[in-house]
Amino acid sequence: MFELLGTTLPSRLLLGTAQYPSPAILADAVKASGTSVVTVSLRREMAGGRAGEKFWSLIRSLGVRILPNTAGCHSVKEAVTTAKMARDVFGTSWIKLEVIGNHDTLQPDVFGLVEAARILCEDGFDVFPYTTDDLVVAERLLEGGCKVLMPWCAPIGSALGPVNVMALRSMRGHLPGVPLIVDAGLGRPSHAANVMELGFDAVLLNTAVARAADPVGMARAFGKAVDAGREAFSSGMLEPRDVAVPSTPTIGRAVFS
Amino acid sequence: MRVLVQGAGVAGLTAAFELAVRGATVTVAEIRHALGGNASWFAGGMLAPWCERESAEQPVLDLGRDAAEWWEAVTPGQVTRAGTLVVAAPRDAGELERFASRTSGHRRVDEDEIALREPDLAGRFRRGLLFPDEAHLDPRQAMAAVHDRLSAMGVEFRFDADARHISGFDRQIDCTGMATDDDRLRGVRGEMLILRTPDVSLSRPVRLLHPRFPLYVVPRADRRFMVGATMIESHSGGPVTARSMIELLGAACALHPAFGEAEIVETGVGVRPAFPDNLPRVEARGNTVAINGLYRHGFLLAPAMARQAADLVFNHDGTKELAHETVGQRRSA
């Protein structure tokens, strides 16, 4: 169980809905992962008014909470407009805010992000900002009204896993009370377990599942990894040591004479 | 038996042929005033079931394996059997490995063989995959060829005809794609370009893998190249967007810089009908058999669907109503 903005969610895995071989496989993957929140992108489908309605209704029929996103937006204005459309289409104040600053790395434009977050928070949105692992930006987003942060662990779709563990640790350490969801860059279940062991509250991923040879199997594997990582974090892990410590001590061993 | 085929896209034309050769008296009704304008018209025309298996499920390979043979037999001279070449830029080598691991029916080719097969790509790509058993055709010419063949066989074509107002047939075959009334269907928008340049020559479809903008280029007659295609969850058939055009042209130039000097002779948009599993269905309801959901595999899967539809029509006693049944391949998972 996981408390997020006053909502209790059964799973700490959030799943994106793009790039699956078919909506049927997406539905099976959502089920297999146990996820309770899916993200859906609005931007490209807007080509003709509600021309993407059919796909959206498939997403709605999954029976999980929807976190619309502003994927592909490169400016504050675009992102704010898309967020408002998303609120109308899905009837939720939740919005995953993406303001992309670099076309190649899909790195967030943190300046635009802070500005858009402030505008949307004032307008009553619950903003989930997709940000870097920069602590100062994180603080600005919180000042702007965000109650949740979504730091990357590597560029979107890169499958690299956590590339700067020190920064992630530092963010977790500095913001103990803020729900932190690692978004983007996870490639395999061990990456998800890794960031969950660091104490992050949840992870969001898409490509690693959608583009797997068997998305349904991979979704299930990620679900388990997220649970394992969280349980390990709550159970207190052993810190690494420089010397070997036998698990069977010499002292106290039975003596046969 | 008198059969009305509704819709003269690839599904309707192939179904009309399968029915006519089995002895039915076939009429094809098409709401448009001529062949074209439908999703089939904007198709790539690749008969590439092994490549498609990268993202499609096994039935697409099983049902599409014999498509090239069907088209060769029905439209002699239309099919080019030269395989498919799949390449990736050196920095996207991982995409090539991924593609290879998801597909079969290919062999690896090195720089020398790429140069041998496609001299214009010499020195541009160091590694690739060749799918030797794949084929391609020009969808518009192939549709015209089936049309002519059907006309010669005595099949009547009625253009500008709304099939809902035509009666007096024993059976109807609904091949109207997105126009049909079926809640399960959704449209998947595909945008394409046709470029013309004398500076590039290709012998077979080439797929350029890219983590974000995968692309295929299919050579056509008169130095034309079909460049496609986007996949957008939308039923909008509106004009190509600037963003899609930039993506398609950028990828085409990455394949060969000379595409930058090409003329854009056409832009087009097709809305592909798809069921939630992106697999086609042949279904019977009352006296109607519906072929739909061909998604991005119209020319590849239409022959198999047409055969199934004809089986349904002919395996039932003409006096009995067709039962409600599905012959389409459903996903087993």
PDB file of N, CA, C and O in Angstrom, chain A residues 19-25 28 43-48 50-56 58 72-74 78 102-106 210-214 216, chain B residues 54-55 57 91 95 98 102 182-187 189 191 210-213 230 232-236 241 243-244 247 275-278 295 331 333:
ATOM      1  N   GLN A  19       3.782   2.669 -27.030  1.00  0.00           N
ATOM      2  CA  GLN A  19       4.712   1.761 -27.714  1.00  0.00           C
ATOM      3  C   GLN A  19       4.454   0.266 -27.543  1.00  0.00           C
ATOM      4  O   GLN A  19       5.296  -0.548 -27.868  1.00  0.00           O
ATOM      5  N   TYR A  20       3.310  -0.107 -26.987  1.00  0.00           N
ATOM      6  CA  TYR A  20       3.026  -1.543 -26.864  1.00  0.00           C
ATOM      7  C   TYR A  20       2.660  -2.106 -28.230  1.00  0.00           C
ATOM      8  O   TYR A  20       2.156  -1.375 -29.090  1.00  0.00           O
ATOM      9  N   PRO A  21       2.876  -3.419 -28.445  1.00  0.00           N
ATOM     10  CA  PRO A  21       2.503  -4.002 -29.735  1.00  0.00           C
ATOM     11  C   PRO A  21       1.013  -3.831 -30.023  1.00  0.00           C
ATOM     12  O   PRO A  21       0.623  -3.702 -31.178  1.00  0.00           O
ATOM     13  N   SER A  22       0.160  -3.854 -28.998  1.00  0.00           N
ATOM     14  CA  SER A  22      -1.267  -3.643 -29.204  1.00  0.00           C
ATOM     15  C   SER A  22      -1.901  -3.238 -27.878  1.00  0.00           C
ATOM     16  O   SER A  22      -1.351  -3.515 -26.820  1.00  0.00           O
ATOM     17  N   PRO A  23      -3.072  -2.599 -27.942  1.00  0.00           N
ATOM     18  CA  PRO A  23      -3.773  -2.265 -26.702  1.00  0.00           C
ATOM     19  C   PRO A  23      -4.102  -3.507 -25.860  1.00  0.00           C
ATOM     20  O   PRO A  23      -4.142  -3.434 -24.635  1.00  0.00           O
ATOM     21  N   ALA A  24      -4.330  -4.644 -26.518  1.00  0.00           N
ATOM     22  CA  ALA A  24      -4.645  -5.869 -25.773  1.00  0.00           C
ATOM     23  C   ALA A  24      -3.446  -6.291 -24.928  1.00  0.00           C
ATOM     24  O   ALA A  24      -3.590  -6.709 -23.774  1.00  0.00           O
ATOM     25  N   ILE A  25      -2.247  -6.176 -25.504  1.00  0.00           N
ATOM     26  CA  ILE A  25      -1.041  -6.548 -24.761  1.00  0.00           C
ATOM     27  C   ILE A  25      -0.799  -5.531 -23.646  1.00  0.00           C
ATOM     28  O   ILE A  25      -0.393  -5.897 -22.533  1.00  0.00           O
ATOM     29  N   ASP A  28      -3.013  -6.530 -20.801  1.00  0.00           N
ATOM     30  CA  ASP A  28      -2.478  -7.700 -20.093  1.00  0.00           C
ATOM     31  C   ASP A  28      -1.272  -7.318 -19.242  1.00  0.00           C
ATOM     32  O   ASP A  28      -1.076  -7.828 -18.141  1.00  0.00           O
ATOM     33  N   ARG A  43      -0.578  14.691 -26.272  1.00  0.00           N
ATOM     34  CA  ARG A  43      -0.222  15.689 -27.264  1.00  0.00           C
ATOM     35  C   ARG A  43      -0.487  15.282 -28.709  1.00  0.00           C
ATOM     36  O   ARG A  43      -1.242  15.931 -29.418  1.00  0.00           O
ATOM     37  N   ARG A  44       0.124  14.160 -29.137  1.00  0.00           N
ATOM     38  CA  ARG A  44       0.059  13.819 -30.548  1.00  0.00           C
ATOM     39  C   ARG A  44      -1.331  13.418 -30.986  1.00  0.00           C
ATOM     40  O   ARG A  44      -1.698  13.606 -32.130  1.00  0.00           O
ATOM     41  N   GLU A  45      -2.076  12.880 -30.079  1.00  0.00           N
ATOM     42  CA  GLU A  45      -3.407  12.403 -30.463  1.00  0.00           C
ATOM     43  C   GLU A  45      -4.380  13.540 -30.687  1.00  0.00           C
ATOM     44  O   GLU A  45      -5.497  13.339 -31.124  1.00  0.00           O
ATOM     45  N   MET A  46      -3.963  14.749 -30.348  1.00  0.00           N
ATOM     46  CA  MET A  46      -4.916  15.848 -30.449  1.00  0.00           C
ATOM     47  C   MET A  46      -5.107  16.319 -31.887  1.00  0.00           C
ATOM     48  O   MET A  46      -5.863  17.254 -32.130  1.00  0.00           O
ATOM     49  N   ALA A  47      -4.427  15.683 -32.827  1.00  0.00           N
ATOM     50  CA  ALA A  47      -4.450  16.111 -34.228  1.00  0.00           C
ATOM     51  C   ALA A  47      -5.838  16.522 -34.708  1.00  0.00           C
ATOM     52  O   ALA A  47      -5.986  17.482 -35.437  1.00  0.00           O
ATOM     53  N   GLY A  48      -6.851  15.807 -34.303  1.00  0.00           N
ATOM     54  CA  GLY A  48      -8.183  16.173 -34.789  1.00  0.00           C
ATOM     55  C   GLY A  48      -9.189  16.211 -33.664  1.00  0.00           C
ATOM     56  O   GLY A  48     -10.014  15.323 -33.542  1.00  0.00           O
ATOM     57  N   ARG A  50     -10.990  15.298 -30.745  1.00  0.00           N
ATOM     58  CA  ARG A  50     -10.965  14.117 -29.880  1.00  0.00           C
ATOM     59  C   ARG A  50     -10.667  12.855 -30.686  1.00  0.00           C
ATOM     60  O   ARG A  50     -11.221  11.781 -30.420  1.00  0.00           O
ATOM     61  N   ALA A  51      -9.791  13.005 -31.654  1.00  0.00           N
ATOM     62  CA  ALA A  51      -9.526  11.902 -32.571  1.00  0.00           C
ATOM     63  C   ALA A  51      -8.884  10.708 -31.893  1.00  0.00           C
ATOM     64  O   ALA A  51      -8.871   9.610 -32.431  1.00  0.00           O
ATOM     65  N   GLY A  52      -8.333  10.918 -30.688  1.00  0.00           N
ATOM     66  CA  GLY A  52      -7.697   9.796 -29.992  1.00  0.00           C
ATOM     67  C   GLY A  52      -8.629   9.136 -29.002  1.00  0.00           C
ATOM     68  O   GLY A  52      -8.231   8.270 -28.237  1.00  0.00           O
ATOM     69  N   GLU A  53      -9.906   9.532 -29.034  1.00  0.00           N
ATOM     70  CA  GLU A  53     -10.881   9.097 -28.033  1.00  0.00           C
ATOM     71  C   GLU A  53     -10.932   7.574 -27.867  1.00  0.00           C
ATOM     72  O   GLU A  53     -11.056   7.057 -26.762  1.00  0.00           O
ATOM     73  N   LYS A  54     -10.827   6.876 -28.982  1.00  0.00           N
ATOM     74  CA  LYS A  54     -10.959   5.417 -28.921  1.00  0.00           C
ATOM     75  C   LYS A  54      -9.849   4.803 -28.066  1.00  0.00           C
ATOM     76  O   LYS A  54     -10.083   3.931 -27.240  1.00  0.00           O
ATOM     77  N   PHE A  55      -8.653   5.289 -28.260  1.00  0.00           N
ATOM     78  CA  PHE A  55      -7.521   4.777 -27.471  1.00  0.00           C
ATOM     79  C   PHE A  55      -7.687   5.174 -26.012  1.00  0.00           C
ATOM     80  O   PHE A  55      -7.465   4.377 -25.114  1.00  0.00           O
ATOM     81  N   TRP A  56      -8.113   6.405 -25.788  1.00  0.00           N
ATOM     82  CA  TRP A  56      -8.310   6.850 -24.399  1.00  0.00           C
ATOM     83  C   TRP A  56      -9.360   6.011 -23.701  1.00  0.00           C
ATOM     84  O   TRP A  56      -9.232   5.704 -22.521  1.00  0.00           O
ATOM     85  N   LEU A  58     -10.022   2.953 -24.259  1.00  0.00           N
ATOM     86  CA  LEU A  58      -9.378   1.675 -23.931  1.00  0.00           C
ATOM     87  C   LEU A  58      -8.574   1.825 -22.636  1.00  0.00           C
ATOM     88  O   LEU A  58      -8.554   0.937 -21.791  1.00  0.00           O
ATOM     89  N   GLY A  72       6.312  15.445 -24.844  1.00  0.00           N
ATOM     90  CA  GLY A  72       6.558  16.075 -26.134  1.00  0.00           C
ATOM     91  C   GLY A  72       6.362  17.586 -26.126  1.00  0.00           C
ATOM     92  O   GLY A  72       6.557  18.230 -27.150  1.00  0.00           O
ATOM     93  N   CYS A  73       5.983  18.155 -24.981  1.00  0.00           N
ATOM     94  CA  CYS A  73       5.832  19.608 -24.932  1.00  0.00           C
ATOM     95  C   CYS A  73       7.194  20.263 -24.711  1.00  0.00           C
ATOM     96  O   CYS A  73       7.961  19.853 -23.853  1.00  0.00           O
ATOM     97  N   HIS A  74       7.465  21.297 -25.499  1.00  0.00           N
ATOM     98  CA  HIS A  74       8.766  21.967 -25.422  1.00  0.00           C
ATOM     99  C   HIS A  74       8.670  23.374 -24.843  1.00  0.00           C
ATOM    100  O   HIS A  74       9.658  24.074 -24.763  1.00  0.00           O
ATOM    101  N   GLU A  78       2.709  25.378 -24.205  1.00  0.00           N
ATOM    102  CA  GLU A  78       2.236  24.091 -24.727  1.00  0.00           C
ATOM    103  C   GLU A  78       1.851  23.156 -23.582  1.00  0.00           C
ATOM    104  O   GLU A  78       0.808  22.495 -23.617  1.00  0.00           O
ATOM    105  N   ASN A 102      15.761  19.605 -24.326  1.00  0.00           N
ATOM    106  CA  ASN A 102      16.744  19.190 -25.323  1.00  0.00           C
ATOM    107  C   ASN A 102      16.189  18.034 -26.142  1.00  0.00           C
ATOM    108  O   ASN A 102      15.803  17.006 -25.594  1.00  0.00           O
ATOM    109  N   HIS A 103      16.175  18.237 -27.445  1.00  0.00           N
ATOM    110  CA  HIS A 103      15.534  17.283 -28.343  1.00  0.00           C
ATOM    111  C   HIS A 103      16.233  15.923 -28.338  1.00  0.00           C
ATOM    112  O   HIS A 103      15.596  14.880 -28.409  1.00  0.00           O
ATOM    113  N   ASP A 104      17.565  15.935 -28.232  1.00  0.00           N
ATOM    114  CA  ASP A 104      18.315  14.680 -28.299  1.00  0.00           C
ATOM    115  C   ASP A 104      18.225  13.868 -27.015  1.00  0.00           C
ATOM    116  O   ASP A 104      18.004  12.663 -27.048  1.00  0.00           O
ATOM    117  N   THR A 105      18.423  14.539 -25.886  1.00  0.00           N
ATOM    118  CA  THR A 105      18.459  13.799 -24.617  1.00  0.00           C
ATOM    119  C   THR A 105      17.102  13.788 -23.924  1.00  0.00           C
ATOM    120  O   THR A 105      16.936  13.120 -22.917  1.00  0.00           O
ATOM    121  N   LEU A 106      16.139  14.542 -24.469  1.00  0.00           N
ATOM    122  CA  LEU A 106      14.830  14.703 -23.843  1.00  0.00           C
ATOM    123  C   LEU A 106      14.968  15.149 -22.388  1.00  0.00           C
ATOM    124  O   LEU A 106      14.171  14.820 -21.524  1.00  0.00           O
ATOM    125  N   ALA A 210       7.192  -1.971 -22.528  1.00  0.00           N
ATOM    126  CA  ALA A 210       6.480  -1.962 -23.814  1.00  0.00           C
ATOM    127  C   ALA A 210       7.302  -2.579 -24.938  1.00  0.00           C
ATOM    128  O   ALA A 210       6.771  -3.232 -25.825  1.00  0.00           O
ATOM    129  N   ARG A 211       8.627  -2.378 -24.900  1.00  0.00           N
ATOM    130  CA  ARG A 211       9.475  -2.845 -25.988  1.00  0.00           C
ATOM    131  C   ARG A 211      10.202  -4.144 -25.655  1.00  0.00           C
ATOM    132  O   ARG A 211      11.097  -4.566 -26.394  1.00  0.00           O
ATOM    133  N   ALA A 212       9.835  -4.781 -24.558  1.00  0.00           N
ATOM    134  CA  ALA A 212      10.410  -6.086 -24.244  1.00  0.00           C
ATOM    135  C   ALA A 212       9.854  -7.116 -25.222  1.00  0.00           C
ATOM    136  O   ALA A 212       8.799  -6.904 -25.819  1.00  0.00           O
ATOM    137  N   ALA A 213      10.550  -8.229 -25.363  1.00  0.00           N
ATOM    138  CA  ALA A 213      10.061  -9.269 -26.268  1.00  0.00           C
ATOM    139  C   ALA A 213       8.694  -9.752 -25.787  1.00  0.00           C
ATOM    140  O   ALA A 213       7.805 -10.013 -26.585  1.00  0.00           O
ATOM    141  N   ASP A 214       8.530  -9.876 -24.482  1.00  0.00           N
ATOM    142  CA  ASP A 214       7.250 -10.260 -23.907  1.00  0.00           C
ATOM    143  C   ASP A 214       6.859  -9.196 -22.876  1.00  0.00           C
ATOM    144  O   ASP A 214       7.236  -9.299 -21.707  1.00  0.00           O
ATOM    145  N   VAL A 216       4.228  -8.576 -21.269  1.00  0.00           N
ATOM    146  CA  VAL A 216       3.443  -9.023 -20.118  1.00  0.00           C
ATOM    147  C   VAL A 216       4.362  -9.650 -19.065  1.00  0.00           C
ATOM    148  O   VAL A 216       4.291  -9.334 -17.874  1.00  0.00           O
TER     149      VAL A 216
ATOM    150  N   GLU B  54       8.562  -8.318 -35.610  1.00  0.00           N
ATOM    151  CA  GLU B  54       9.266  -7.557 -34.575  1.00  0.00           C
ATOM    152  C   GLU B  54       8.270  -6.971 -33.580  1.00  0.00           C
ATOM    153  O   GLU B  54       8.504  -7.001 -32.372  1.00  0.00           O
ATOM    154  N   SER B  55       7.150  -6.456 -34.085  1.00  0.00           N
ATOM    155  CA  SER B  55       6.170  -5.885 -33.158  1.00  0.00           C
ATOM    156  C   SER B  55       4.817  -6.584 -33.242  1.00  0.00           C
ATOM    157  O   SER B  55       3.978  -6.423 -32.368  1.00  0.00           O
ATOM    158  N   GLU B  57       2.196 -10.019 -33.637  1.00  0.00           N
ATOM    159  CA  GLU B  57       2.172 -11.353 -33.055  1.00  0.00           C
ATOM    160  C   GLU B  57       2.256 -12.435 -34.133  1.00  0.00           C
ATOM    161  O   GLU B  57       2.101 -12.166 -35.320  1.00  0.00           O
ATOM    162  N   ARG B  91      25.465   4.341 -34.188  1.00  0.00           N
ATOM    163  CA  ARG B  91      25.146   4.588 -32.774  1.00  0.00           C
ATOM    164  C   ARG B  91      23.864   3.882 -32.337  1.00  0.00           C
ATOM    165  O   ARG B  91      23.590   3.768 -31.150  1.00  0.00           O
ATOM    166  N   GLU B  95      19.708  -1.277 -31.664  1.00  0.00           N
ATOM    167  CA  GLU B  95      18.383  -1.473 -32.279  1.00  0.00           C
ATOM    168  C   GLU B  95      18.403  -2.644 -33.265  1.00  0.00           C
ATOM    169  O   GLU B  95      17.439  -3.384 -33.392  1.00  0.00           O
ATOM    170  N   ARG B  98      18.365  -5.793 -31.311  1.00  0.00           N
ATOM    171  CA  ARG B  98      17.021  -5.995 -30.788  1.00  0.00           C
ATOM    172  C   ARG B  98      16.107  -6.540 -31.890  1.00  0.00           C
ATOM    173  O   ARG B  98      15.369  -7.502 -31.691  1.00  0.00           O
ATOM    174  N   ARG B 102      14.205 -10.360 -32.233  1.00  0.00           N
ATOM    175  CA  ARG B 102      12.745 -10.481 -32.211  1.00  0.00           C
ATOM    176  C   ARG B 102      12.198 -11.130 -33.481  1.00  0.00           C
ATOM    177  O   ARG B 102      11.002 -11.355 -33.580  1.00  0.00           O
ATOM    178  N   ASP B 182     -18.635  -0.693 -35.694  1.00  0.00           N
ATOM    179  CA  ASP B 182     -18.103  -1.699 -34.776  1.00  0.00           C
ATOM    180  C   ASP B 182     -17.330  -0.991 -33.677  1.00  0.00           C
ATOM    181  O   ASP B 182     -16.288  -0.389 -33.926  1.00  0.00           O
ATOM    182  N   ASP B 183     -17.858  -1.071 -32.475  1.00  0.00           N
ATOM    183  CA  ASP B 183     -17.279  -0.362 -31.332  1.00  0.00           C
ATOM    184  C   ASP B 183     -15.858  -0.784 -30.994  1.00  0.00           C
ATOM    185  O   ASP B 183     -15.113  -0.035 -30.375  1.00  0.00           O
ATOM    186  N   ARG B 184     -15.519  -2.003 -31.398  1.00  0.00           N
ATOM    187  CA  ARG B 184     -14.192  -2.500 -31.015  1.00  0.00           C
ATOM    188  C   ARG B 184     -13.091  -1.884 -31.877  1.00  0.00           C
ATOM    189  O   ARG B 184     -11.924  -1.946 -31.538  1.00  0.00           O
ATOM    190  N   LEU B 185     -13.486  -1.355 -33.024  1.00  0.00           N
ATOM    191  CA  LEU B 185     -12.475  -0.837 -33.948  1.00  0.00           C
ATOM    192  C   LEU B 185     -11.980   0.538 -33.523  1.00  0.00           C
ATOM    193  O   LEU B 185     -12.744   1.372 -33.054  1.00  0.00           O
ATOM    194  N   ARG B 186     -10.691   0.779 -33.729  1.00  0.00           N
ATOM    195  CA  ARG B 186     -10.168   2.124 -33.543  1.00  0.00           C
ATOM    196  C   ARG B 186      -9.307   2.450 -34.760  1.00  0.00           C
ATOM    197  O   ARG B 186      -8.852   1.547 -35.466  1.00  0.00           O
ATOM    198  N   GLY B 187      -9.087   3.725 -34.996  1.00  0.00           N
ATOM    199  CA  GLY B 187      -8.254   4.132 -36.120  1.00  0.00           C
ATOM    200  C   GLY B 187      -6.830   4.383 -35.669  1.00  0.00           C
ATOM    201  O   GLY B 187      -6.608   4.937 -34.605  1.00  0.00           O
ATOM    202  N   ARG B 189      -3.694   6.271 -37.171  1.00  0.00           N
ATOM    203  CA  ARG B 189      -3.329   7.174 -38.254  1.00  0.00           C
ATOM    204  C   ARG B 189      -1.920   6.885 -38.764  1.00  0.00           C
ATOM    205  O   ARG B 189      -0.981   6.704 -37.981  1.00  0.00           O
ATOM    206  N   GLU B 191       0.887   8.434 -41.596  1.00  0.00           N
ATOM    207  CA  GLU B 191       1.215   9.494 -42.552  1.00  0.00           C
ATOM    208  C   GLU B 191       2.371   9.024 -43.424  1.00  0.00           C
ATOM    209  O   GLU B 191       3.285   8.352 -42.947  1.00  0.00           O
ATOM    210  N   HIS B 210      15.567   3.151 -35.725  1.00  0.00           N
ATOM    211  CA  HIS B 210      15.925   4.308 -34.913  1.00  0.00           C
ATOM    212  C   HIS B 210      15.095   4.191 -33.650  1.00  0.00           C
ATOM    213  O   HIS B 210      13.914   3.829 -33.723  1.00  0.00           O
ATOM    214  N   PRO B 211      15.683   4.489 -32.486  1.00  0.00           N
ATOM    215  CA  PRO B 211      14.897   4.304 -31.276  1.00  0.00           C
ATOM    216  C   PRO B 211      13.628   5.154 -31.241  1.00  0.00           C
ATOM    217  O   PRO B 211      12.656   4.786 -30.615  1.00  0.00           O
ATOM    218  N   ARG B 212      13.626   6.283 -31.944  1.00  0.00           N
ATOM    219  CA  ARG B 212      12.440   7.136 -31.897  1.00  0.00           C
ATOM    220  C   ARG B 212      11.713   7.255 -33.223  1.00  0.00           C
ATOM    221  O   ARG B 212      10.491   7.337 -33.250  1.00  0.00           O
ATOM    222  N   PHE B 213      12.440   7.294 -34.311  1.00  0.00           N
ATOM    223  CA  PHE B 213      11.808   7.520 -35.610  1.00  0.00           C
ATOM    224  C   PHE B 213      12.129   6.412 -36.600  1.00  0.00           C
ATOM    225  O   PHE B 213      12.833   6.638 -37.578  1.00  0.00           O
ATOM    226  N   THR B 230       3.997   6.932 -40.046  1.00  0.00           N
ATOM    227  CA  THR B 230       3.793   7.174 -38.621  1.00  0.00           C
ATOM    228  C   THR B 230       2.707   6.235 -38.098  1.00  0.00           C
ATOM    229  O   THR B 230       1.949   5.643 -38.870  1.00  0.00           O
ATOM    230  N   ILE B 232      -0.070   6.691 -35.195  1.00  0.00           N
ATOM    231  CA  ILE B 232      -0.618   7.582 -34.178  1.00  0.00           C
ATOM    232  C   ILE B 232      -2.013   7.113 -33.793  1.00  0.00           C
ATOM    233  O   ILE B 232      -2.837   6.823 -34.664  1.00  0.00           O
ATOM    234  N   GLU B 233      -2.250   7.026 -32.502  1.00  0.00           N
ATOM    235  CA  GLU B 233      -3.558   6.566 -32.012  1.00  0.00           C
ATOM    236  C   GLU B 233      -4.579   7.665 -32.251  1.00  0.00           C
ATOM    237  O   GLU B 233      -4.888   8.464 -31.372  1.00  0.00           O
ATOM    238  N   SER B 234      -5.105   7.713 -33.455  1.00  0.00           N
ATOM    239  CA  SER B 234      -6.047   8.759 -33.807  1.00  0.00           C
ATOM    240  C   SER B 234      -6.818   8.337 -35.050  1.00  0.00           C
ATOM    241  O   SER B 234      -6.272   7.694 -35.939  1.00  0.00           O
ATOM    242  N   HIS B 235      -8.107   8.698 -35.099  1.00  0.00           N
ATOM    243  CA  HIS B 235      -8.865   8.395 -36.314  1.00  0.00           C
ATOM    244  C   HIS B 235      -8.922   9.599 -37.249  1.00  0.00           C
ATOM    245  O   HIS B 235      -9.678   9.616 -38.218  1.00  0.00           O
ATOM    246  N   SER B 236      -8.112  10.611 -36.965  1.00  0.00           N
ATOM    247  CA  SER B 236      -8.116  11.795 -37.810  1.00  0.00           C
ATOM    248  C   SER B 236      -7.421  11.517 -39.146  1.00  0.00           C
ATOM    249  O   SER B 236      -6.292  11.046 -39.184  1.00  0.00           O
ATOM    250  N   THR B 241       1.016  16.318 -40.418  1.00  0.00           N
ATOM    251  CA  THR B 241       1.469  17.420 -39.567  1.00  0.00           C
ATOM    252  C   THR B 241       2.928  17.742 -39.877  1.00  0.00           C
ATOM    253  O   THR B 241       3.677  16.899 -40.380  1.00  0.00           O
ATOM    254  N   ARG B 243       5.276  18.171 -37.789  1.00  0.00           N
ATOM    255  CA  ARG B 243       6.166  17.344 -36.972  1.00  0.00           C
ATOM    256  C   ARG B 243       6.427  15.984 -37.628  1.00  0.00           C
ATOM    257  O   ARG B 243       7.560  15.520 -37.706  1.00  0.00           O
ATOM    258  N   SER B 244       5.348  15.355 -38.119  1.00  0.00           N
ATOM    259  CA  SER B 244       5.517  14.047 -38.751  1.00  0.00           C
ATOM    260  C   SER B 244       6.368  14.164 -40.010  1.00  0.00           C
ATOM    261  O   SER B 244       7.214  13.321 -40.293  1.00  0.00           O
ATOM    262  N   GLU B 247       9.955  14.434 -39.089  1.00  0.00           N
ATOM    263  CA  GLU B 247      10.488  13.138 -38.665  1.00  0.00           C
ATOM    264  C   GLU B 247      10.752  12.236 -39.865  1.00  0.00           C
ATOM    265  O   GLU B 247      11.799  11.609 -39.972  1.00  0.00           O
ATOM    266  N   PHE B 275      -8.396  -3.744 -34.357  1.00  0.00           N
ATOM    267  CA  PHE B 275      -9.020  -4.269 -33.151  1.00  0.00           C
ATOM    268  C   PHE B 275      -8.017  -4.130 -32.005  1.00  0.00           C
ATOM    269  O   PHE B 275      -6.828  -3.887 -32.252  1.00  0.00           O
ATOM    270  N   PRO B 276      -8.474  -4.306 -30.749  1.00  0.00           N
ATOM    271  CA  PRO B 276      -7.553  -4.080 -29.623  1.00  0.00           C
ATOM    272  C   PRO B 276      -6.275  -4.927 -29.663  1.00  0.00           C
ATOM    273  O   PRO B 276      -5.245  -4.511 -29.138  1.00  0.00           O
ATOM    274  N   ASP B 277      -6.316  -6.108 -30.283  1.00  0.00           N
ATOM    275  CA  ASP B 277      -5.084  -6.904 -30.345  1.00  0.00           C
ATOM    276  C   ASP B 277      -4.318  -6.668 -31.644  1.00  0.00           C
ATOM    277  O   ASP B 277      -3.328  -7.357 -31.916  1.00  0.00           O
ATOM    278  N   ASN B 278      -4.755  -5.710 -32.432  1.00  0.00           N
ATOM    279  CA  ASN B 278      -4.118  -5.370 -33.708  1.00  0.00           C
ATOM    280  C   ASN B 278      -4.063  -6.554 -34.678  1.00  0.00           C
ATOM    281  O   ASN B 278      -3.220  -6.607 -35.566  1.00  0.00           O
ATOM    282  N   TYR B 295      -5.346  -3.385 -39.888  1.00  0.00           N
ATOM    283  CA  TYR B 295      -4.309  -2.577 -39.242  1.00  0.00           C
ATOM    284  C   TYR B 295      -3.239  -2.197 -40.257  1.00  0.00           C
ATOM    285  O   TYR B 295      -3.571  -1.731 -41.343  1.00  0.00           O
ATOM    286  N   ARG B 331      -5.594 -13.822 -30.297  1.00  0.00           N
ATOM    287  CA  ARG B 331      -4.393 -14.059 -29.511  1.00  0.00           C
ATOM    288  C   ARG B 331      -4.707 -15.113 -28.467  1.00  0.00           C
ATOM    289  O   ARG B 331      -5.758 -15.116 -27.854  1.00  0.00           O
ATOM    290  N   ALA B 333      -2.875 -15.723 -25.685  1.00  0.00           N
ATOM    291  CA  ALA B 333      -2.473 -15.382 -24.307  1.00  0.00           C
ATOM    292  C   ALA B 333      -3.646 -14.847 -23.492  1.00  0.00           C
ATOM    293  O   ALA B 333      -4.490 -14.169 -24.001  1.00  0.00           O
TER     294      ALA B 333
END
